[in-house]
Coordinates of C-alpha atoms and ligand atoms in Angstrom, one line a residue:
M1 CA -8.7 0.1 4.1
C2 CA -10.2 1.0 7.5
G3 CA -8.8 4.0 9.3
I4 CA -8.9 5.1 13.0
V5 CA -8.4 8.5 14.6
G6 CA -8.7 9.4 18.2
Y7 CA -8.2 12.7 20.1
I8 CA -7.9 13.7 23.7
G9 CA -6.7 17.2 24.7
K10 CA -7.9 20.7 25.0
R11 CA -9.1 21.4 21.4
K12 CA -12.4 20.6 19.8
A13 CA -12.2 16.9 19.1
S14 CA -14.8 16.9 16.3
E15 CA -12.7 19.0 13.9
I16 CA -9.5 17.2 14.6
L17 CA -11.2 13.8 14.1
I18 CA -12.8 14.8 10.8
N19 CA -9.5 16.3 9.5
G20 CA -7.8 13.1 10.5
L21 CA -10.3 11.0 8.7
K22 CA -9.8 13.1 5.6
R23 CA -6.1 12.3 5.7
L24 CA -7.0 8.6 5.7
E25 CA -9.5 8.7 2.9
Y26 CA -6.9 7.6 0.4
R27 CA -6.8 4.2 2.0
G28 CA -10.3 3.4 0.6
Y29 CA -13.5 3.1 2.6
D30 CA -17.3 3.0 2.3
S31 CA -18.7 4.4 5.5
S32 CA -17.5 6.7 8.3
G33 CA -18.4 7.6 11.9
V34 CA -17.4 9.4 15.0
A35 CA -18.0 9.0 18.8
L36 CA -17.7 12.1 21.0
Y37 CA -18.0 12.2 24.7
E38 CA -20.2 15.2 25.7
N39 CA -22.9 15.9 28.3
D40 CA -22.1 12.8 30.3
K41 CA -22.7 10.5 27.4
I42 CA -21.2 9.0 24.2
N43 CA -22.7 10.6 21.1
I44 CA -22.4 8.7 17.9
L45 CA -22.8 10.0 14.4
K46 CA -22.2 7.5 11.5
Q47 CA -23.3 6.9 8.0
Q48 CA -22.7 5.1 4.8
G49 CA -20.6 7.5 2.7
K50 CA -17.8 10.0 2.5
V51 CA -16.2 11.9 5.3
N52 CA -17.5 15.2 3.9
Q53 CA -21.0 14.0 4.5
L54 CA -20.2 13.0 8.0
D55 CA -18.6 16.4 8.5
R56 CA -21.8 18.1 7.4
M57 CA -23.8 16.0 9.9
I58 CA -21.8 17.3 12.9
P59 CA -23.0 20.5 14.4
H60 CA -19.4 21.7 15.0
D61 CA -20.6 25.0 16.5
M62 CA -22.4 23.3 19.2
V63 CA -20.2 20.4 19.9
K64 CA -17.6 21.2 22.5
S65 CA -16.2 17.8 23.2
N66 CA -12.4 17.4 23.5
I67 CA -12.4 13.6 23.5
G68 CA -13.5 11.2 20.8
I69 CA -12.8 8.5 18.3
A70 CA -13.5 8.2 14.6
H71 CA -13.4 5.6 11.8
T72 CA -13.5 5.0 8.1
R73 CA -14.8 1.5 7.3
W74 CA -14.1 -0.7 4.3
A75 CA -16.7 -3.4 4.6
T76 CA -15.7 -7.0 5.4
H77 CA -18.3 -8.4 7.7
G78 CA -21.7 -7.0 6.6
F79 CA -22.8 -4.5 4.0
P80 CA -21.5 -0.9 4.0
N81 CA -24.6 0.5 5.7
Y82 CA -25.4 2.6 8.8
E83 CA -25.8 -0.3 11.2
N84 CA -22.4 -1.8 10.3
A85 CA -20.5 1.5 10.3
H86 CA -18.2 2.2 13.3
P87 CA -18.2 3.3 16.1
H88 CA -20.0 0.4 17.7
T89 CA -21.2 0.4 21.3
D90 CA -21.9 -2.1 24.0
N91 CA -25.5 -2.8 25.1
S92 CA -25.4 0.1 27.6
K93 CA -24.4 2.5 24.8
E94 CA -21.8 3.9 27.3
I95 CA -18.7 2.2 25.7
A96 CA -17.8 2.9 22.0
I97 CA -15.1 1.3 20.0
V98 CA -13.6 1.6 16.5
H99 CA -11.7 -1.3 15.1
N100 CA -9.5 -2.3 12.2
G101 CA -8.8 -5.9 11.4
I102 CA -10.9 -9.0 11.9
I103 CA -11.9 -10.9 15.0
E104 CA -11.8 -14.4 13.8
N105 CA -13.6 -16.1 16.7
Y106 CA -16.4 -13.5 16.8
S107 CA -19.1 -16.1 16.2
A108 CA -18.2 -18.1 19.2
I109 CA -18.0 -15.0 21.4
K110 CA -21.3 -13.7 20.0
K111 CA -23.1 -17.0 20.7
K112 CA -22.0 -16.9 24.3
L113 CA -23.1 -13.3 24.7
L114 CA -26.5 -14.1 23.1
Q115 CA -26.9 -16.9 25.6
D116 CA -26.2 -14.4 28.3
G117 CA -29.0 -12.1 27.0
Y118 CA -26.9 -9.5 25.1
T119 CA -28.3 -8.1 21.8
F120 CA -26.7 -7.0 18.5
E121 CA -27.7 -4.4 16.0
S122 CA -25.1 -5.1 13.3
D123 CA -23.4 -8.0 11.4
T124 CA -20.0 -6.9 12.5
D125 CA -17.3 -8.6 14.4
T126 CA -16.5 -5.2 15.9
E127 CA -19.9 -4.9 17.6
V128 CA -19.2 -8.3 19.2
L129 CA -16.0 -6.9 20.7
A130 CA -17.8 -3.8 21.9
V131 CA -20.5 -5.8 23.6
F132 CA -17.9 -8.2 25.0
I133 CA -16.0 -5.3 26.6
G134 CA -19.3 -4.0 28.0
A135 CA -20.1 -7.4 29.5
L136 CA -16.6 -7.5 31.1
Y137 CA -17.0 -3.9 32.3
K138 CA -20.1 -4.9 34.2
K139 CA -18.1 -7.4 36.1
T140 CA -14.9 -5.5 36.6
K141 CA -16.0 -1.9 36.8
N142 CA -12.7 -1.0 35.2
L143 CA -12.5 -0.1 31.6
E144 CA -8.8 -0.9 31.1
Q145 CA -9.2 -4.3 32.7
A146 CA -12.3 -5.0 30.6
V147 CA -10.5 -4.1 27.4
R148 CA -7.5 -6.2 28.4
L149 CA -9.6 -9.2 29.3
A150 CA -11.5 -9.0 26.1
L151 CA -8.4 -8.7 24.0
N152 CA -6.9 -11.8 25.7
E153 CA -9.9 -13.8 24.4
V154 CA -10.0 -12.8 20.8
D155 CA -8.3 -14.4 17.8
G156 CA -7.5 -12.4 14.7
T157 CA -6.2 -8.9 14.3
Y158 CA -7.1 -5.6 15.7
G159 CA -6.2 -2.0 16.0
I160 CA -8.8 -0.6 18.4
A161 CA -9.6 2.6 20.2
V162 CA -12.2 2.7 23.0
V163 CA -14.0 5.6 24.8
S164 CA -16.6 5.4 27.5
S165 CA -18.8 7.7 29.6
Y166 CA -18.0 5.4 32.5
E167 CA -14.5 6.6 32.5
P168 CA -14.6 9.7 30.3
D169 CA -11.1 10.9 31.0
K170 CA -9.3 8.4 28.7
I171 CA -9.0 6.6 25.4
I172 CA -7.7 3.1 25.4
A173 CA -6.1 1.8 22.2
A174 CA -4.3 -1.5 21.3
R175 CA -2.9 -3.3 18.4
L176 CA -2.4 -6.8 17.1
G177 CA -1.4 -7.1 13.4
S178 CA -3.1 -3.8 12.5
P179 CA -1.2 -0.6 13.1
M180 CA -1.9 1.8 16.0
I181 CA 0.1 4.9 16.6
L182 CA 0.0 7.4 19.5
G183 CA 0.9 11.0 18.5
I184 CA 2.3 13.0 21.4
G185 CA 1.4 16.7 21.1
E186 CA 1.5 19.5 23.6
D187 CA -1.2 18.9 26.1
E188 CA -2.9 16.6 23.6
Y189 CA -2.7 13.2 22.1
I190 CA -3.8 11.9 18.7
L191 CA -4.2 8.2 18.1
A192 CA -4.3 6.9 14.5
S193 CA -3.9 3.8 12.4
D194 CA -1.7 5.8 10.0
A195 CA 0.8 8.6 10.7
A196 CA -0.9 10.7 7.9
A197 CA -3.6 11.6 10.4
I198 CA -1.1 12.7 13.1
I199 CA 1.5 14.6 11.2
A200 CA -0.5 17.9 11.2
H201 CA -0.2 18.0 15.0
T202 CA 3.0 16.4 15.9
K203 CA 5.9 14.3 14.6
Q204 CA 6.6 12.6 18.0
V205 CA 5.0 9.1 18.0
I206 CA 4.9 5.7 19.6
Y207 CA 4.2 2.8 17.2
L208 CA 2.4 0.3 19.4
E209 CA 3.7 -3.2 19.2
D210 CA 1.6 -6.3 18.8
K211 CA -0.4 -7.0 21.9
E212 CA 0.5 -3.7 23.3
M213 CA -2.0 -1.2 24.6
V214 CA -2.0 2.4 25.6
V215 CA -4.2 4.3 28.1
V216 CA -4.2 7.9 27.1
R217 CA -5.4 10.7 29.4
G218 CA -5.4 14.5 28.6
D219 CA -2.2 14.8 30.7
G220 CA -0.3 11.6 30.1
Y221 CA -0.3 8.1 28.9
S222 CA 1.0 4.6 29.9
T223 CA 1.8 1.7 27.6
K224 CA 1.6 -1.9 28.6
T225 CA 1.0 -5.3 27.2
I226 CA -2.5 -6.8 27.1
D227 CA -1.1 -9.0 29.9
N228 CA -0.6 -5.9 32.0
L229 CA 3.2 -5.7 31.9
A230 CA 4.6 -2.2 31.5
T231 CA 6.4 -1.5 28.2
T232 CA 8.9 1.2 27.3
G233 CA 6.9 2.9 24.6
D234 CA 9.8 4.2 22.6
I235 CA 9.2 7.6 21.0
K236 CA 10.0 7.9 17.3
E237 CA 9.8 10.7 14.8
I238 CA 7.5 10.5 11.7
D239 CA 9.8 10.3 8.7
F240 CA 7.9 12.7 6.4
D241 CA 6.5 16.2 6.3
I242 CA 3.0 17.4 5.9
E243 CA 3.6 18.9 2.4
Q244 CA 4.3 15.3 1.3
I245 CA 0.8 14.3 1.9
E246 CA -0.8 17.3 0.3
K247 CA -1.6 17.8 -3.4
S248 CA 0.7 20.8 -3.7
G249 CA -1.1 22.3 -6.6
Y250 CA -1.6 19.1 -8.6
E251 CA -5.1 18.1 -9.4
H252 CA -4.6 14.6 -8.0
F253 CA -2.2 12.8 -5.8
M254 CA -1.6 10.3 -8.5
L255 CA -0.4 13.0 -10.9
K256 CA 1.8 14.5 -8.2
E257 CA 3.3 11.1 -7.4
I258 CA 4.0 10.4 -11.1
F259 CA 5.8 13.8 -11.3
E260 CA 7.7 13.1 -8.0
Q261 CA 9.4 10.1 -9.5
P262 CA 12.7 11.8 -10.4
D263 CA 13.0 12.8 -6.7
S264 CA 11.6 9.6 -5.2
I265 CA 14.1 7.5 -7.2
R266 CA 16.9 9.9 -6.2
N267 CA 15.9 9.3 -2.6
S268 CA 15.8 5.5 -3.1
L269 CA 19.4 5.7 -4.5
R270 CA 20.8 8.2 -2.0
G271 CA 23.9 7.0 -0.3
R272 CA 23.6 3.5 -1.6
L273 CA 25.7 3.5 -4.8
I274 CA 29.5 3.7 -4.6
I275 CA 30.0 4.6 -8.2
D276 CA 33.8 4.6 -8.3
K277 CA 34.0 1.1 -6.9
G278 CA 30.9 -0.1 -8.8
N279 CA 29.5 -1.3 -5.4
V280 CA 26.3 -0.9 -3.5
R281 CA 26.0 -0.1 0.2
L282 CA 22.8 -1.5 1.8
G283 CA 23.1 -1.0 5.6
G284 CA 19.8 -2.7 6.1
L285 CA 21.2 -6.0 4.8
N286 CA 24.4 -6.1 6.8
S287 CA 23.0 -8.3 9.4
V288 CA 22.1 -11.0 6.9
R289 CA 25.0 -10.5 4.5
D290 CA 26.4 -14.0 5.1
K291 CA 23.0 -15.7 4.7
L292 CA 22.5 -13.8 1.4
L293 CA 25.9 -14.9 0.1
R294 CA 25.1 -18.5 0.9
A295 CA 21.6 -18.3 -0.6
K296 CA 20.8 -21.1 -3.0
R297 CA 17.5 -19.6 -3.9
I298 CA 15.6 -16.3 -3.5
I299 CA 11.8 -16.1 -3.3
L300 CA 10.0 -12.8 -3.9
T301 CA 6.5 -12.5 -2.6
A302 CA 4.1 -9.7 -2.9
C303 CA 0.6 -8.6 -4.1
G304 CA -0.7 -6.2 -6.9
T305 CA 1.8 -3.7 -8.3
S306 CA 4.5 -4.9 -5.8
W307 CA 4.1 -8.4 -7.4
H308 CA 4.9 -6.9 -10.8
A309 CA 8.0 -5.2 -9.3
A310 CA 9.0 -8.6 -7.9
L311 CA 8.6 -10.2 -11.4
T312 CA 10.9 -7.7 -12.8
A313 CA 13.4 -8.2 -10.0
E314 CA 13.5 -11.9 -10.9
Y315 CA 15.1 -10.9 -14.2
L316 CA 17.5 -8.5 -12.5
I317 CA 18.7 -10.9 -9.8
E318 CA 19.1 -13.9 -12.1
Q319 CA 21.0 -11.8 -14.6
L320 CA 23.4 -10.0 -12.2
A321 CA 23.7 -12.4 -9.4
H322 CA 23.0 -15.8 -11.0
I323 CA 20.8 -16.8 -8.1
P324 CA 17.6 -18.7 -9.0
V325 CA 14.6 -16.6 -8.1
E326 CA 11.0 -17.6 -7.7
V327 CA 8.2 -15.0 -7.6
E328 CA 5.0 -15.9 -5.7
Y329 CA 1.7 -14.2 -5.1
A330 CA 1.7 -13.9 -1.4
S331 CA -2.0 -15.0 -1.3
E332 CA -1.1 -18.3 -3.0
F333 CA 2.2 -18.9 -1.3
R334 CA 0.7 -19.0 2.1
Y335 CA -1.8 -21.6 1.3
R336 CA 0.1 -24.1 -0.7
N337 CA 2.7 -25.6 1.6
P338 CA 5.7 -24.1 -0.2
I339 CA 8.9 -26.1 -0.2
I340 CA 11.3 -23.7 1.6
G341 CA 13.9 -24.1 4.2
P342 CA 16.7 -22.4 6.1
D343 CA 18.8 -21.9 3.0
D344 CA 16.1 -19.8 1.3
I345 CA 15.8 -16.0 1.4
V346 CA 12.3 -14.7 1.1
F347 CA 11.9 -11.0 0.2
A348 CA 8.5 -9.4 0.8
L349 CA 7.8 -6.4 -1.4
S350 CA 5.1 -4.1 -0.1
Q351 CA 4.5 -0.4 -0.4
S352 CA 2.4 -0.1 2.7
G353 CA 4.0 -2.8 4.7
E354 CA 0.6 -3.8 5.9
T355 CA -0.8 -6.1 3.2
L356 CA -2.2 -9.0 5.1
D357 CA -1.5 -11.7 2.5
T358 CA 2.1 -10.6 2.3
L359 CA 2.5 -10.5 6.0
A360 CA 1.0 -14.0 6.3
A361 CA 3.4 -15.3 3.6
I362 CA 6.4 -14.1 5.5
K363 CA 5.1 -15.7 8.7
E364 CA 4.7 -19.0 6.8
A365 CA 8.3 -18.6 5.5
Q366 CA 9.6 -17.9 9.0
L367 CA 7.8 -20.9 10.3
K368 CA 9.8 -23.0 7.8
G369 CA 13.1 -21.5 8.8
A370 CA 13.7 -19.2 5.9
T371 CA 15.3 -15.8 6.3
T372 CA 12.7 -13.1 5.6
L373 CA 13.6 -9.6 4.4
G374 CA 11.3 -6.6 3.8
I375 CA 11.3 -4.2 0.9
V376 CA 8.9 -1.7 2.2
N377 CA 8.0 2.0 1.8
V378 CA 6.2 2.8 5.0
V379 CA 8.6 3.2 7.9
G380 CA 7.7 1.3 11.0
S381 CA 5.0 -0.7 9.2
T382 CA 4.2 -4.3 10.2
I383 CA 6.1 -6.1 7.5
A384 CA 9.2 -3.9 8.2
R385 CA 9.0 -4.9 11.8
E386 CA 8.2 -8.6 11.3
T387 CA 11.0 -9.3 8.8
E388 CA 14.6 -10.0 10.0
A389 CA 16.1 -7.1 8.0
G390 CA 15.3 -5.1 4.9
I391 CA 15.5 -2.0 2.9
Y392 CA 13.2 1.0 2.9
L393 CA 12.2 2.5 -0.4
H394 CA 12.3 6.1 0.9
A395 CA 9.8 7.1 -1.9
G396 CA 7.8 9.3 0.5
P397 CA 4.2 8.8 1.3
E398 CA 2.1 7.4 -1.6
I399 CA -1.5 8.5 -1.3
G400 CA -3.0 7.7 -4.8
V401 CA -4.4 4.2 -4.6
A402 CA -2.8 3.2 -7.8
S403 CA 0.9 2.8 -7.1
T404 CA 3.3 4.8 -9.2
K405 CA 6.3 6.2 -7.4
A406 CA 6.5 3.3 -5.0
Y407 CA 6.7 0.9 -8.0
T408 CA 9.6 2.8 -9.6
S409 CA 11.3 2.9 -6.2
Q410 CA 10.7 -0.9 -5.8
L411 CA 12.4 -1.5 -9.2
T412 CA 15.3 0.8 -8.2
V413 CA 15.8 -0.9 -4.9
M414 CA 15.6 -4.3 -6.4
A415 CA 18.2 -3.3 -9.0
L416 CA 20.4 -2.1 -6.2
I417 CA 20.0 -5.5 -4.5
A418 CA 20.7 -7.4 -7.7
L419 CA 23.9 -5.3 -8.1
Y420 CA 24.8 -5.8 -4.5
L421 CA 24.5 -9.6 -4.8
G422 CA 26.1 -9.6 -8.2
R423 CA 29.2 -7.7 -7.1
Q424 CA 29.7 -10.2 -4.3
R425 CA 29.6 -13.1 -6.7
Y426 CA 30.4 -12.8 -10.4
L427 CA 29.9 -9.2 -11.6
S428 CA 33.1 -7.2 -12.4
Q429 CA 33.8 -3.8 -11.0
L430 CA 33.6 -2.4 -14.6
D431 CA 30.1 -3.8 -15.0
G432 CA 29.2 -2.5 -11.5
K433 CA 30.3 1.0 -12.4
R434 CA 28.4 0.9 -15.7
I435 CA 25.2 -0.2 -14.1
G436 CA 25.6 2.2 -11.2
S437 CA 26.1 5.2 -13.5
E438 CA 23.1 4.2 -15.6
M439 CA 21.0 4.1 -12.4
M440 CA 22.2 7.5 -11.3
A441 CA 21.0 8.9 -14.7
L442 CA 17.5 7.6 -14.3
P443 CA 15.9 10.6 -12.5
D444 CA 16.9 13.1 -15.2
K445 CA 15.7 10.7 -17.9
I446 CA 12.3 10.5 -16.2
T447 CA 12.2 14.3 -16.2
S448 CA 12.6 14.3 -19.9
I449 CA 9.8 11.7 -20.3
L450 CA 7.5 13.9 -18.1
A451 CA 8.1 16.8 -20.5
Q452 CA 6.1 14.8 -23.1
T453 CA 3.0 14.8 -20.9
D454 CA 0.9 16.8 -23.5
K455 CA 1.6 14.3 -26.2
I456 CA 0.6 11.4 -24.0
K457 CA -2.6 13.3 -23.1
E458 CA -3.4 13.7 -26.8
I459 CA -3.2 9.9 -27.2
A460 CA -5.4 9.4 -24.2
D461 CA -8.0 11.8 -25.7
Q462 CA -8.1 9.6 -28.8
Y463 CA -8.5 6.3 -27.0
Y464 CA -10.5 6.9 -23.8
Q465 CA -13.7 5.4 -25.2
V466 CA -12.3 1.9 -25.9
T467 CA -13.5 -1.0 -23.9
N468 CA -10.5 -3.3 -24.1
C469 CA -6.8 -2.8 -24.3
L470 CA -3.8 -5.1 -24.6
Y471 CA -0.3 -4.4 -23.3
L472 CA 2.5 -6.5 -24.7
G473 CA 6.2 -6.7 -23.9
R474 CA 9.0 -9.3 -23.8
G475 CA 11.7 -10.2 -21.4
V476 CA 12.0 -7.6 -18.6
N477 CA 9.2 -5.6 -20.4
F478 CA 6.7 -8.4 -19.9
P479 CA 6.0 -7.6 -16.2
L480 CA 5.8 -4.0 -17.2
A481 CA 3.0 -4.9 -19.7
L482 CA 1.2 -6.4 -16.7
E483 CA 1.7 -3.3 -14.7
G484 CA 0.6 -1.0 -17.6
A485 CA -2.6 -3.1 -17.9
L486 CA -3.2 -3.0 -14.1
K487 CA -2.8 0.8 -14.0
L488 CA -5.4 1.3 -16.7
K489 CA -7.9 -1.2 -15.1
E490 CA -7.6 0.2 -11.6
I491 CA -8.3 3.8 -12.4
S492 CA -10.3 3.9 -15.7
Y493 CA -12.3 0.6 -15.2
I494 CA -11.4 -0.3 -18.9
H495 CA -10.7 -4.0 -19.3
A496 CA -7.0 -4.4 -20.0
E497 CA -4.6 -7.4 -20.2
G498 CA -0.9 -7.7 -20.2
Y499 CA 0.8 -10.5 -22.0
P500 CA 4.3 -11.6 -23.2
A501 CA 4.2 -10.3 -26.8
A502 CA 5.0 -13.7 -28.3
E503 CA 2.1 -15.3 -26.4
M504 CA -0.3 -13.0 -28.2
K505 CA -0.8 -15.6 -30.9
H506 CA -2.0 -18.2 -28.4
G507 CA -5.2 -16.4 -27.6
P508 CA -5.3 -12.6 -27.4
I509 CA -4.8 -12.2 -31.1
A510 CA -8.5 -13.3 -31.4
L511 CA -9.5 -10.1 -29.8
I512 CA -7.7 -7.8 -32.2
D513 CA -9.7 -5.6 -34.5
E514 CA -9.7 -2.0 -35.6
N515 CA -11.1 -0.9 -32.2
M516 CA -8.4 -2.5 -30.1
P517 CA -5.4 -0.5 -29.0
I518 CA -2.3 -2.5 -28.3
I519 CA 0.4 -0.9 -26.3
F520 CA 3.8 -2.4 -27.2
I521 CA 6.8 -1.8 -25.0
A522 CA 9.3 -2.1 -27.8
T523 CA 12.6 -0.8 -26.5
Q524 CA 16.0 -1.8 -27.8
D525 CA 17.2 -5.1 -26.5
E526 CA 18.2 -8.5 -27.9
I527 CA 14.6 -9.3 -28.7
Y528 CA 13.6 -6.0 -30.2
D529 CA 13.3 -7.5 -33.7
K530 CA 11.0 -10.2 -32.5
V531 CA 8.8 -7.5 -31.0
L532 CA 8.7 -5.7 -34.3
S533 CA 7.4 -8.9 -35.9
N534 CA 4.6 -9.0 -33.2
I535 CA 3.7 -5.5 -34.1
E536 CA 3.4 -6.5 -37.8
E537 CA 1.1 -9.3 -36.7
V538 CA -1.1 -6.8 -35.0
R539 CA -1.1 -4.3 -37.8
T540 CA -2.2 -7.0 -40.3
R541 CA -5.3 -7.4 -38.1
R542 CA -5.9 -3.6 -38.1
G543 CA -5.2 -3.2 -34.4
K544 CA -4.1 0.3 -33.3
V545 CA -0.5 0.2 -32.1
I546 CA 0.8 2.6 -29.4
A547 CA 4.6 1.9 -29.0
I548 CA 7.0 2.9 -26.3
A549 CA 10.3 3.0 -28.0
N550 CA 13.8 4.4 -27.5
E551 CA 14.9 7.7 -28.8
G552 CA 16.8 7.2 -32.1
D553 CA 14.6 4.3 -33.2
T554 CA 14.0 4.9 -36.9
R555 CA 12.1 1.7 -37.7
I556 CA 9.2 1.8 -35.4
A557 CA 7.4 5.0 -36.6
S558 CA 6.4 3.3 -39.9
L559 CA 4.8 0.4 -38.0
A560 CA 3.0 2.1 -35.1
N561 CA 0.1 4.5 -35.0
H562 CA 1.7 6.4 -32.2
V563 CA 5.2 6.3 -30.7
I564 CA 6.2 7.6 -27.3
Y565 CA 10.0 7.9 -27.3
I566 CA 11.9 7.4 -24.1
P567 CA 15.7 7.9 -23.4
N568 CA 18.0 4.9 -23.8
T569 CA 19.2 3.0 -20.8
L570 CA 20.4 -0.5 -20.0
P571 CA 17.6 -2.9 -21.1
M572 CA 17.4 -4.3 -17.5
L573 CA 16.6 -0.7 -16.2
N574 CA 14.2 0.1 -19.0
P575 CA 11.0 -0.6 -17.0
I576 CA 11.8 2.2 -14.6
L577 CA 11.6 4.6 -17.5
A578 CA 9.0 2.9 -19.7
V579 CA 6.4 2.7 -17.0
V580 CA 6.1 6.5 -16.8
P581 CA 4.3 7.0 -20.1
L582 CA 2.0 4.1 -19.2
Q583 CA 1.1 5.7 -15.9
L584 CA 0.4 9.0 -17.6
L585 CA -1.7 7.3 -20.3
S586 CA -3.9 5.6 -17.7
Y587 CA -4.2 8.8 -15.7
Y588 CA -5.4 10.9 -18.6
I589 CA -7.7 8.2 -19.9
A590 CA -9.3 8.0 -16.4
I591 CA -9.6 11.8 -16.2
K592 CA -11.3 12.0 -19.5
L593 CA -13.8 9.4 -18.3
G594 CA -14.4 11.4 -15.1
R595 CA -13.1 8.7 -12.8
D596 CA -12.0 9.2 -9.2
V597 CA -8.4 8.4 -9.9
D598 CA -7.1 8.8 -6.4
Q599 CA -9.8 6.6 -4.9
P600 CA -11.0 4.3 -7.6
R601 CA -14.2 2.3 -6.8
N602 CA -13.8 -0.8 -4.6
L603 CA -10.1 -0.5 -4.3
A604 CA -8.1 0.1 -1.1
K605 CA -4.6 1.5 -0.7
S606 CA -3.6 -1.0 1.9
V607 CA -5.4 -4.3 1.9
T608 CA -5.5 -5.6 5.4
V609 CA -8.0 -8.4 4.8
E610 CA -7.5 -11.7 3.0
Ligands
G6P1 C1 -3.6 -2.8 -3.1 C2 -3.3 -1.5 -3.8 C3 -2.2 -1.7 -4.9 C4 -1.0 -2.4 -4.3 C5 -1.4 -3.7 -3.5 C6 -0.3 -4.3 -2.7 O1 -4.3 -3.6 -4.0 O2 -4.4 -0.9 -4.3 O3 -1.8 -0.5 -5.4 O4 -0.1 -2.7 -5.3 O5 -2.5 -3.5 -2.6 O6 0.0 -3.4 -1.7 P1 1.4 -3.2 -1.0 O7 1.2 -2.1 0.0 O8 1.7 -4.5 -0.3 O9 2.5 -2.9 -2.0

């Protein structure tokens, strides 16, 4: 969603800000803007539309400024138009701010400011904050103090950056529930809501804590709380390289990330499996090991693709560790007074570590005394910090909005956790070794699936004009059917549904005719024969069957119109392999339709609103 970049140093700010915004485009946005301090005033350029358009609006040759802030906005309060785009200013137009998050009590503050004679040009909560800071500056004549006083009055969440011609030697930034990172370069500083906008300049960063602010000058910075208490501002290193956020010759990030899966899974597994003992080493869970062993119940909460990974994990944990598992949409969990207590373990699964609903769900669980653990990809993200302990995916940055490699890494890490719990309870060493060896073999098996890309592309070429699609699977392949349908919907805008195959006859069967492709995940497991019967039912109604089946399956070819064969593995690990053809199928259908696969309409990579 929204993105922030700020720059103060010796170089031309306009170019650094625009390049920074381009690095944040993947998050999803609908308008963009920049504020630069030059000729004793704050100059603002903003618009509804892409960063490239904003770039063309800026006369880079003439602009010399070396201090500024910039923003990409994903509309929450008010339409995505010029007025509502950031930066916003106070009434004097001398203070400009960019803001991520939501100021919940903005109406009350606005009412008071209106009574005092202040005016507003937009519908945004952000402008209220800007005008509020301006009003407080009038009284204090001190920008830092004005920002601090304002932030002490607001409810909600914010990542903000502020510049002003009153005190043009600084940028002030702060966070509460919405990330803000200070990049420390040589004689320069880059502020951003996402490390992707900083990595081109420096790897040394400070992740601001909640209610922490930083005052950054060209020659130094100081961190403090919004109550004016000094903080340590620990410097950390960004955990990825710039090549990882570039397309590296691929046409799209999504395709690159699909092809990265052998490596991302290797990275998720690295150092965690002790094959000869059939054990798992998860350092991130050491501090909660006893609580995990005592757990009577595990709750998995997440949104979107991460929720699908959680559904699969339910099968894995129950099968290997015999602990009852419940899977909850984070957005539902937080609002329905869930019955949880100190004996419960709540895992939050999140690629970004910033999804607001997931964050709120763990806060609700914490309030009720449960132990909360994070399964997160982005290092240092809010969920990683707010949970008691957890495991990083180490999948590397995921830029494509539709999650691919993070999903397979989530499944991999959840399989590790299931094995870890299982080995401490009922699972034998022999079983542990067998499962561990199969997990180690997954990356090479994915490589062999990727070698079939041309064949999958041909299938996509035949079906890209359909308007509906059904994905069916049973057991552990059912959540995969949901994920396959979601992938297609997200990037091609074709309506798709995932169902447990046997449920088809209770409704979706009414949709089946000769125009309807049905994708069956029909891999070898104890219910394979039942899935074949479901395929027969579809064929009888002239539906077109695309099957994902295991190599060596001699029965399926006569039933399906197309078969994509994948290597054999343990049934419980099958989704990690079988999702790959589904990702490729969606990708090539979307390409054929000319969709913007990396930034599909209306979607955001990291959803930081309710
Ligand atoms: C958005 C993204 C999805 C993602 C979901 C949850 O909707 O577009 O790809 O699955 O958020 O995100 P998270 O970062 O918590 O996994």
